[in-house]
Coordinates of C-alpha atoms and ligand atoms in Angstrom, one line a residue:
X1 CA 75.7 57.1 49.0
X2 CA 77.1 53.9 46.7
X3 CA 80.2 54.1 49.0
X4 CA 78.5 54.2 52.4
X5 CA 76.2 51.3 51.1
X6 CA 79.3 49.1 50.7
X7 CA 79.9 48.6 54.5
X8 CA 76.0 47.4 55.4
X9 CA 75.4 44.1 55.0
X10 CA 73.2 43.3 52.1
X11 CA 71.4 40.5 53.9
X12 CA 70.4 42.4 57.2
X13 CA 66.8 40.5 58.3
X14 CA 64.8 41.8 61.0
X15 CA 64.2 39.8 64.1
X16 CA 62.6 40.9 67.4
X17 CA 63.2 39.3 70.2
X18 CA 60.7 39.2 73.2
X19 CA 60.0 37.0 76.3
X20 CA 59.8 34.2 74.4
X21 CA 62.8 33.4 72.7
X22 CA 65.6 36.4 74.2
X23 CA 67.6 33.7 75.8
X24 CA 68.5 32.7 72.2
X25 CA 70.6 36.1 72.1
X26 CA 74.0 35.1 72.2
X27 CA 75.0 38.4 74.5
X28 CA 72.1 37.6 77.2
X29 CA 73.8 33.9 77.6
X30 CA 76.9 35.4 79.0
X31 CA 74.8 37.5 81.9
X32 CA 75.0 37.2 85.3
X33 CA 72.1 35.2 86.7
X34 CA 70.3 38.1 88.4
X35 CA 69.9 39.9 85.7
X36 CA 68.3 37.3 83.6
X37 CA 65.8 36.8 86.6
X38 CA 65.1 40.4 86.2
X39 CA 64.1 40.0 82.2
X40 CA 62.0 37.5 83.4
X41 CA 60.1 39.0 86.3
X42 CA 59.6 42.7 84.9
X43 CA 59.4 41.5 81.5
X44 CA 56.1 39.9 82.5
X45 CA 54.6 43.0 83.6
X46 CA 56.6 46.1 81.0
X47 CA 56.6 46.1 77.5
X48 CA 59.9 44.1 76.6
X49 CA 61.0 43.6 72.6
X50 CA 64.4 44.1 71.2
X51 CA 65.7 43.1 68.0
X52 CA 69.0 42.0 65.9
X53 CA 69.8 45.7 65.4
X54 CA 69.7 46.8 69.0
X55 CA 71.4 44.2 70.6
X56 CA 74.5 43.9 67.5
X57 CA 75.3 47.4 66.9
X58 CA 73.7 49.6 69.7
X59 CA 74.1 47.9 73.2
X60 CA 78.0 47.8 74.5
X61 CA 77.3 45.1 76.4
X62 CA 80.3 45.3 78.4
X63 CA 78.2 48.1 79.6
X64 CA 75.6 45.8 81.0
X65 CA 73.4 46.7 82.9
X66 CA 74.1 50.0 82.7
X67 CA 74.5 50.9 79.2
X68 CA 72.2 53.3 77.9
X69 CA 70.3 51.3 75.1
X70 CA 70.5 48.0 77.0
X71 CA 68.5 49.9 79.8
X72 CA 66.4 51.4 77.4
X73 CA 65.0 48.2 75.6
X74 CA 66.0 45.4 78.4
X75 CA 63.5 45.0 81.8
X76 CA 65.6 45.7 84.5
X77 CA 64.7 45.0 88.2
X78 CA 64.8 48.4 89.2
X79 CA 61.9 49.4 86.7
X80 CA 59.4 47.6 89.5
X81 CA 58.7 48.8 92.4
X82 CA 60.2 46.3 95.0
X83 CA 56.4 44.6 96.0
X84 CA 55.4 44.8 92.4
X85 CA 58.4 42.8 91.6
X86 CA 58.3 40.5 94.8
X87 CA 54.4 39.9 93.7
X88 CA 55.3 38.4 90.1
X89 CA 58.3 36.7 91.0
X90 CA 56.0 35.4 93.6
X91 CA 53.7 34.0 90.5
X92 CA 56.6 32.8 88.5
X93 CA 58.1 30.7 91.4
X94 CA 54.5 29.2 92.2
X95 CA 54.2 28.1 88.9
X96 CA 50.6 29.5 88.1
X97 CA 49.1 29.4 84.6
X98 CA 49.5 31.4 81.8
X99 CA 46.2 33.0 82.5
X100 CA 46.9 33.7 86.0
X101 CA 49.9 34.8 85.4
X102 CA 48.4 37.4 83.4
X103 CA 46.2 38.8 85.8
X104 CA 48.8 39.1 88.0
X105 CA 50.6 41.3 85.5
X106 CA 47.2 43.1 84.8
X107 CA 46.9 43.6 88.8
X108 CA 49.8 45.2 88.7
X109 CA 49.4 47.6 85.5
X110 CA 46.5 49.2 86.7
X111 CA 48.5 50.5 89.8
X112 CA 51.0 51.9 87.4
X113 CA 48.1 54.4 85.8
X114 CA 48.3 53.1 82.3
X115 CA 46.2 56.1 80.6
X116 CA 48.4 59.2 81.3
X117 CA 47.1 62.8 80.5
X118 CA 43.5 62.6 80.0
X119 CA 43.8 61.1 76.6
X120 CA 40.1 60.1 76.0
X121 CA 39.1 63.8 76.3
X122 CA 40.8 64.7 73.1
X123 CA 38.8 62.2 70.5
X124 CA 36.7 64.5 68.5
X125 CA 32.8 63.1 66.7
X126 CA 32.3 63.6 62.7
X127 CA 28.8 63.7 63.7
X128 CA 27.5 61.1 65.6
X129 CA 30.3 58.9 65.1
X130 CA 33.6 59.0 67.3
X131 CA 36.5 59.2 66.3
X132 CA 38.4 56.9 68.3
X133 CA 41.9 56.9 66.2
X134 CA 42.0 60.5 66.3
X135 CA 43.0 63.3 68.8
X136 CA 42.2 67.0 68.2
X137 CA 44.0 68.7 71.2
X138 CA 45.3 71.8 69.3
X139 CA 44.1 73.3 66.8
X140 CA 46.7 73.5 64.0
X141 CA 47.6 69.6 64.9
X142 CA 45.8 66.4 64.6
X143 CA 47.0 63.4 65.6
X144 CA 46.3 60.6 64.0
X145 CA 46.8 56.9 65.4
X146 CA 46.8 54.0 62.4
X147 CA 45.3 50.9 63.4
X148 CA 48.3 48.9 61.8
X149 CA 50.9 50.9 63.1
X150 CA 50.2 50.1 67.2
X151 CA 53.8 48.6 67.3
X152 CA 57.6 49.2 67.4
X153 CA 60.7 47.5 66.2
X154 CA 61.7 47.1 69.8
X155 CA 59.6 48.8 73.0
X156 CA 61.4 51.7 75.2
X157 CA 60.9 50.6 78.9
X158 CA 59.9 54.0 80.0
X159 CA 57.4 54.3 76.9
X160 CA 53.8 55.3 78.5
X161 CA 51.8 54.1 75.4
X162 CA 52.8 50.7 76.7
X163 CA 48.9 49.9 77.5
X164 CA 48.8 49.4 73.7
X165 CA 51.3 47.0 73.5
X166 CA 50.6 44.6 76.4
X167 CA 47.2 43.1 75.2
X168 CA 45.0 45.5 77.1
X169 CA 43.1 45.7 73.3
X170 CA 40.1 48.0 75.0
X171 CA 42.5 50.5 75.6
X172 CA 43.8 50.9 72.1
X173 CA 43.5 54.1 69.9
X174 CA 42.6 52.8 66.5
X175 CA 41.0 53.6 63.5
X176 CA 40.7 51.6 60.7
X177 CA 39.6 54.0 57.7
X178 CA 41.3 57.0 56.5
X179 CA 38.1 58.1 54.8
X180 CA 36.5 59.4 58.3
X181 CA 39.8 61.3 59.0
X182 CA 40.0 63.3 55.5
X183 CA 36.1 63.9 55.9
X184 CA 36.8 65.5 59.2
X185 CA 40.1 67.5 58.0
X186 CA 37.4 68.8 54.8
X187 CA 35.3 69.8 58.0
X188 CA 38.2 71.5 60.2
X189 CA 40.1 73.7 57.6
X190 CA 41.8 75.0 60.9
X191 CA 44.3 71.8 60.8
X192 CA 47.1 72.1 58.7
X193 CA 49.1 69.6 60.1
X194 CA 48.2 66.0 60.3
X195 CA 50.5 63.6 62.5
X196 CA 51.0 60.1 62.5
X197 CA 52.2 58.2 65.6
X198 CA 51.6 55.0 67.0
X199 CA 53.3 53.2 68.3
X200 CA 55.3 53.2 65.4
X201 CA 53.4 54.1 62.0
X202 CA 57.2 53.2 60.5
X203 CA 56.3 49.7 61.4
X204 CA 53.6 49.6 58.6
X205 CA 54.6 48.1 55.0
X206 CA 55.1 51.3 52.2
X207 CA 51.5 49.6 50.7
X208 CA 49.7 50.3 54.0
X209 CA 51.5 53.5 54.9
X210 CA 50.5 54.9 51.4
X211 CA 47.1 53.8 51.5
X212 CA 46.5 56.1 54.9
X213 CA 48.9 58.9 53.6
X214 CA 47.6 59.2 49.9
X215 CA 44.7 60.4 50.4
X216 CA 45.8 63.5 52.7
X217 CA 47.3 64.6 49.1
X218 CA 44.2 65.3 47.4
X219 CA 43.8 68.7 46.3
X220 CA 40.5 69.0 48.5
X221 CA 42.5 68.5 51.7
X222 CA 44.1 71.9 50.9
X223 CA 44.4 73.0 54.7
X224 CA 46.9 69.8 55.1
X225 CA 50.0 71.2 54.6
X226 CA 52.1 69.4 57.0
X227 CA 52.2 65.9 57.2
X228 CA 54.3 64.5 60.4
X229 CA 55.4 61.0 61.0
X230 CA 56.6 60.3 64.5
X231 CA 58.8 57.4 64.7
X232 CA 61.5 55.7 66.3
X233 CA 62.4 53.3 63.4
X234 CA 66.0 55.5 62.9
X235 CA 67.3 54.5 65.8
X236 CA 65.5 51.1 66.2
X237 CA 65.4 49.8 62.8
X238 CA 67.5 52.0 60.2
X239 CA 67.3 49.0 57.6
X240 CA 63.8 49.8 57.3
X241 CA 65.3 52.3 54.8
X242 CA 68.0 50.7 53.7
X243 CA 67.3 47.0 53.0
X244 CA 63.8 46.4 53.6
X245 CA 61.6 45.0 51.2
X246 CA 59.5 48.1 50.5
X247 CA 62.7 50.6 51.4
X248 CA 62.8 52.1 47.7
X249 CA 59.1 52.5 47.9
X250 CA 58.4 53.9 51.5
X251 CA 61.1 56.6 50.2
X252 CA 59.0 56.9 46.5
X253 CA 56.1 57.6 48.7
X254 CA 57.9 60.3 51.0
X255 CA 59.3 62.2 48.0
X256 CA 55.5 62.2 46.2
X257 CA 54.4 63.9 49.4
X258 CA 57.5 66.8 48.7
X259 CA 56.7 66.9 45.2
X260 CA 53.0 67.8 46.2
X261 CA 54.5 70.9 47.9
X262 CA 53.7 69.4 51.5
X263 CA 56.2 69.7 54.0
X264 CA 57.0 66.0 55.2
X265 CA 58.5 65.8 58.9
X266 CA 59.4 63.3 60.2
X267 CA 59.4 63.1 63.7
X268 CA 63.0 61.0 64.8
X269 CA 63.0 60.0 68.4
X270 CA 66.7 59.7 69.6
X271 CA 67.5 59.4 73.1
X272 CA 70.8 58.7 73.1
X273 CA 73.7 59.9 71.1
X274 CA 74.6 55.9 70.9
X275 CA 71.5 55.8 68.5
X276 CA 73.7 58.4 66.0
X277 CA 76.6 56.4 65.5
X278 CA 76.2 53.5 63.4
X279 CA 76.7 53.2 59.7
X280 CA 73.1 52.3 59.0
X281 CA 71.9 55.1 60.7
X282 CA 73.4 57.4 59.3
X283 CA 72.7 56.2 55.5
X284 CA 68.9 56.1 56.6
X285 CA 69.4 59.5 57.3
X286 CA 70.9 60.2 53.9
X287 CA 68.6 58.7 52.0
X288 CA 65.2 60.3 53.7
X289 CA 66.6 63.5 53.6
X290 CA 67.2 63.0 49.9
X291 CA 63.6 62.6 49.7
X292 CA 63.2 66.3 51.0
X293 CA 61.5 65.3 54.2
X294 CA 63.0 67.5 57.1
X295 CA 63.9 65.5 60.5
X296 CA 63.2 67.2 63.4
X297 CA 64.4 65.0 67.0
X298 CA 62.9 64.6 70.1
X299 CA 63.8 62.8 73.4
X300 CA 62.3 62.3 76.8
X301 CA 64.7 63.2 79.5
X302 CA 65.4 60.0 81.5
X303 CA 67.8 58.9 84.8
X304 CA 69.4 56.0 83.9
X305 CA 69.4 57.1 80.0
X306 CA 70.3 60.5 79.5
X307 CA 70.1 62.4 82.7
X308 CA 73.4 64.6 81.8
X309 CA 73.9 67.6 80.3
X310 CA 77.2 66.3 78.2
X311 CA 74.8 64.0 76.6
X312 CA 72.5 66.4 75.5
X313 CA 74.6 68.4 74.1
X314 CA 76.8 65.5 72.3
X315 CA 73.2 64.4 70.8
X316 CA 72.1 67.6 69.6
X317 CA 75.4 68.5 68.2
X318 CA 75.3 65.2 66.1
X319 CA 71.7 65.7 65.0
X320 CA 72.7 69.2 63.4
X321 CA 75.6 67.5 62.0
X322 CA 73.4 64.8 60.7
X323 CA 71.0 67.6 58.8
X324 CA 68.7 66.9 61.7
X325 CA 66.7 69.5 63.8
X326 CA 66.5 69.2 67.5
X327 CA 62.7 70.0 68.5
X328 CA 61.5 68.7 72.1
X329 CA 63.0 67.6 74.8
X330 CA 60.2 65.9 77.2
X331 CA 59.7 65.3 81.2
X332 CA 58.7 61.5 81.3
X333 CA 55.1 61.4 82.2
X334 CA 53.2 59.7 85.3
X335 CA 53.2 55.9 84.0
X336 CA 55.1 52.7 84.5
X337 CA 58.5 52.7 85.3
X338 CA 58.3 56.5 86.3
X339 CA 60.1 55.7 89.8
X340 CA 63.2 54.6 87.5
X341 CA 63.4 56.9 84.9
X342 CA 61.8 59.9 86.2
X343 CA 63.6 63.3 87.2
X344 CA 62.4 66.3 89.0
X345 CA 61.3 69.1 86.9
X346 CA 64.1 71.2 88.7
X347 CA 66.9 69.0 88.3
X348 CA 65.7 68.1 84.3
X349 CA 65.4 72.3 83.8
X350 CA 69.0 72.4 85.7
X351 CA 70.5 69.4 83.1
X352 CA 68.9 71.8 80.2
X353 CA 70.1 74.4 80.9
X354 CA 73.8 73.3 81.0
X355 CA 73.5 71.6 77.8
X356 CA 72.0 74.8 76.4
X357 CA 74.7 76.6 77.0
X358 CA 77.0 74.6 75.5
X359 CA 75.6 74.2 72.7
X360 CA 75.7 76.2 69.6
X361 CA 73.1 78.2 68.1
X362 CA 72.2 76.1 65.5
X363 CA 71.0 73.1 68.0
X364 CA 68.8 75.6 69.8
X365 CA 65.6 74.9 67.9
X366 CA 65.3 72.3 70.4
X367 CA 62.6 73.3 73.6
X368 CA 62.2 71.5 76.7
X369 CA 62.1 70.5 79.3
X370 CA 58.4 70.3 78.3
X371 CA 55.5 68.0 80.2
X372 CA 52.5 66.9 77.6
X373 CA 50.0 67.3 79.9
X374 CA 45.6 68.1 79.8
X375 CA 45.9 71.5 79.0
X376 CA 48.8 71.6 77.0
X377 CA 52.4 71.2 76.5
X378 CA 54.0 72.9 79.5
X379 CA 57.6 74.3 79.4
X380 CA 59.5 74.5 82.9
X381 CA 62.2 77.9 82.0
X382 CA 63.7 78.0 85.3
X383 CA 63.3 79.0 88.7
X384 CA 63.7 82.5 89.6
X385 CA 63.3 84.6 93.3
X386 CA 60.7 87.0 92.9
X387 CA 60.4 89.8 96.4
X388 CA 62.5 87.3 98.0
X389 CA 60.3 83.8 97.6
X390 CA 61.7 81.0 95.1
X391 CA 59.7 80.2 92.2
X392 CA 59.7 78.0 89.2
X393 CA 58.7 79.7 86.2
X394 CA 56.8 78.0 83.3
X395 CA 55.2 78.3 79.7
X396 CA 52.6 76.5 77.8
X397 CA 54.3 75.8 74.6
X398 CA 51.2 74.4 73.4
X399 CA 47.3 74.7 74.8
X400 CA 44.0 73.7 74.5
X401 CA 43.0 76.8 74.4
X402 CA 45.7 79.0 72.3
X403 CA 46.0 82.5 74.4
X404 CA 46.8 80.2 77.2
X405 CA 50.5 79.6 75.0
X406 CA 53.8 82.0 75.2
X407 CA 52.5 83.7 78.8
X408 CA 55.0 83.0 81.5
X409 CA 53.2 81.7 84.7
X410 CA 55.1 81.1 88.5
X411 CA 54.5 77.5 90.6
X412 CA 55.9 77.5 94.1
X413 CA 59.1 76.6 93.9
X414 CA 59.1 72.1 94.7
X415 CA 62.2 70.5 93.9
X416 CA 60.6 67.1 94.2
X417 CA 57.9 67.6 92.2
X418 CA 58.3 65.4 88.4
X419 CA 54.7 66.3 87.5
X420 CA 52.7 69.9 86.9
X421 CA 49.9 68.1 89.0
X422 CA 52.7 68.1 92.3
X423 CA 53.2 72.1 91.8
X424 CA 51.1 74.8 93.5
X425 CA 50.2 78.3 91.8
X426 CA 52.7 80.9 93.5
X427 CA 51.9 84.2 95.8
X428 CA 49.1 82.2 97.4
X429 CA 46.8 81.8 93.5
X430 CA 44.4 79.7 93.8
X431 CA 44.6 78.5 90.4
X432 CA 47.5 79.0 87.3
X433 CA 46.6 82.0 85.7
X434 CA 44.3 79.8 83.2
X435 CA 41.2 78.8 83.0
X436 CA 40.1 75.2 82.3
X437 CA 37.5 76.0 79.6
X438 CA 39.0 73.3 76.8
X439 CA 38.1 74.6 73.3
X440 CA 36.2 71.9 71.3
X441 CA 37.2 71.8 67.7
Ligands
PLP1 C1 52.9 67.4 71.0 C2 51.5 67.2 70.5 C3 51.2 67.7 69.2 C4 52.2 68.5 68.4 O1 52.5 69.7 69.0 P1 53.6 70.7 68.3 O2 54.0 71.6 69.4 O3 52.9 71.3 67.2 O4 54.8 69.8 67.9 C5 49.9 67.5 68.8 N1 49.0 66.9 69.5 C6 49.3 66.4 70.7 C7 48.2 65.7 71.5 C8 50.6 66.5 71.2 O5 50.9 66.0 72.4
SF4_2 S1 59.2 53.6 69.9 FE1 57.9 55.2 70.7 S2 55.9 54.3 70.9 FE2 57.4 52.6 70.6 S3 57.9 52.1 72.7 FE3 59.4 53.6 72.1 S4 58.5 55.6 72.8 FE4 56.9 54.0 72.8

């Protein structure tokens, strides 16, 4: 650990960079005009933040614009669709005010569907009250959304929880107490995990972060015996662990939740194997796994990003060599820049499958690829003929309703189709084998 420690730099300050000041990054100075016109135009409408760690030791920026991380934190043209981007470069060039400038922007949001996956219906009541930074979709799981943690050290341009980010406050998930979320876990002994996401909940000072995760330890919450943390601060912001502040004490606070005899996972999202690379990363790694937290990895599948099957295989190979365990692999949902990164189900099932089998056994914890959708999580497994018609064949890895999970059901076979909503039950169904009766917990 000492040794590794030696090559970070002591000194290594966080600092975002966002519309407003990006042109002070030395690398952006040297790009080609049209690509700085791009940064402008989409980054008026997308979620755009970077920071010092992304743009020094991630992006190759002789790469540019087609590295991998550039693509994945930068605006790039190609993430509008062509009127979208004609209409706000059309705004920009007339010169309108801030405000209109904004509605434009909001104009243009709302056609992009910015509340994927029926979201709302998952916010469960403690009585009268709602819940609203909550979600109780499954019944072993609840997710749990902390008002202070609805940001990231730098955005993902294919991100669908962008709505959060942008200023569109009404949408926002948030809860400010913890004490309504333990009273409801005292009144759901069913839930034994409990999982923090965001945004980023690894944006949140150790202070903060303990005073929402403390109180899942009490000996009353005895049901809780998972605690999850989904976050991208790994491969965003490793320092975090490192030189931070409150690094020795957000550690402290994740080896008191071992020492209670929870299971602490934290929920890494990688997407590249770029993000596996660095120095800092991998002491981060070091020094939360010291802390006996397990690290489980998850990844959207994305064109532009990782839409090969070397990739995968390269980033789930590092993970295990890491001490991390691969977990999800997801279909990008129906939101924002979908057109850009998104891939049919059959062609992301095809790149799976040929990084499956070239991986070893010890990376195939991972499952995908797998679409978070209303019901449930949905695995596409393949396509298959079955008395001579071509189907695709697919799994609920997780459901509203349990029995619906682990039961193989048949789609029509659509190469185009990205989403489950664009595939049609098989042998002439009129519905997947499931019915829609949602379980309320
Ligand atoms: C993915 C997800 C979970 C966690 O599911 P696991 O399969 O247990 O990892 C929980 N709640 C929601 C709403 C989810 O989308
Ligand atoms: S870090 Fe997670 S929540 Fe934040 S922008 Fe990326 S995908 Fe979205």
């Amino acid at each position: 650990m000492e040794q590794m420690l030696d090559n970070i730099t002591n000194s290594m300050k966080y600092k975002s960079y966002a519309l407003h000041n990006y042109k002070a990054i030395p690398q952006v100075q040297a790009l080609p005009e049209e690509l700085l016109e791009a940064i402008e135009v989409v980054g008026h409408v997308l979620p755009f933040k970077t920071n010092n760690y992304v743009v020094d030791e991630l992006i190759n920026w002789n790469q540019v614009p087609n590295d991998p991380i550039f693509t994945l934190t930068f605006p790039r043209k190609e993430m509008l669709q062509p009127h979208h981007y004609k209409r706000m470069k059309a705004a920009l060039d007339a010169g309108l005010s801030k405000d209109e400038i904004k509605a434009v922007a909001n104009e243009i949001r709302m056609e992009l569907n910015p509340h994927p996956a029926g979201q709302d219906k998952n916010v469960p009541m403690l009585g009268d009250v709602k819940l609203s930074g909550v979600q109780h979709k499954y019944r072993e799981t609840v997710l749990f959304f902390p008002s202070q943690g609805q940001t990231c050290h730098a955005y993902c341009s294919f991100c669908f929880r962008w709505p959060q980010f942008v200023g569109m406050d009404e949408m926002k998930f948030a809860m400010k107490e913890t004490d309504q979320l333990v009273q409801y876990l005292k009144e759901h002994r069913e839930v034994t995990d409990v999982l923090f996401t965001g945004g980023d909940p690894m944006v949140m000072k150790s202070k903060l972060l303990r005073a929402y995760i403390e109180p899942l330890l009490s000996d009353e919450l005895w049901n809780v015996q998972t605690i999850r943390i989904g976050s991208k601060s790994l491969a965003y912001w490793p320092y975090k662990y490192i030189t931070d502040d409150d690094a020795e004490d957000t550690l402290a606070l994740f080896t008191e939740i071992t020492r209670k005899g929870k299971n602490l996972a934290f929920m890494a999202h990688f997407n590249h194997p770029a993000e596996l690379d660095t120095p800092a990363v991998k002491e981060a790694i070091i020094r939360i796994r010291y802390t006996r937290a397990q690290i489980r990895t998850q990844s959207p599948i994305l064109r532009a990003i990782n839409d090969k099957p070397e990739i995968w295989t390269e980033m789930w190979r590092k993970q295990v060599n890491l001490n991390l365990i691969p977990y999800y692999m997801f279909a990008v949902r129906d939101t924002g820049a979908q057109h850009f990164f998104g891939l049919p189900l059959v062609e992301a099932q095809e790149i799976w499958r040929q990084a499956w089998q070239h991986a070893s056994g010890v990376c195939r914890t991972v499952r995908g690829p797998s679409m978070s959708c209303t019901p449930g999580k949905v695995q596409m497994l393949g396509t298959a003929s079955i008395n001579g018609q071509k189907v695709m064949v697919l799994r609920f890895l997780q459901g509203r309703n349990p029995d619906w999970v682990g039961r193989p059901f048949f789609a029509e076979y659509n190469e185009k189709a990205i989403w489950i909503d664009e595939l049609k039950p098989a042998f002439g169904e009129s519905k997947f084998f499931l019915k829609m009766n949602y379980r309320k917990y």
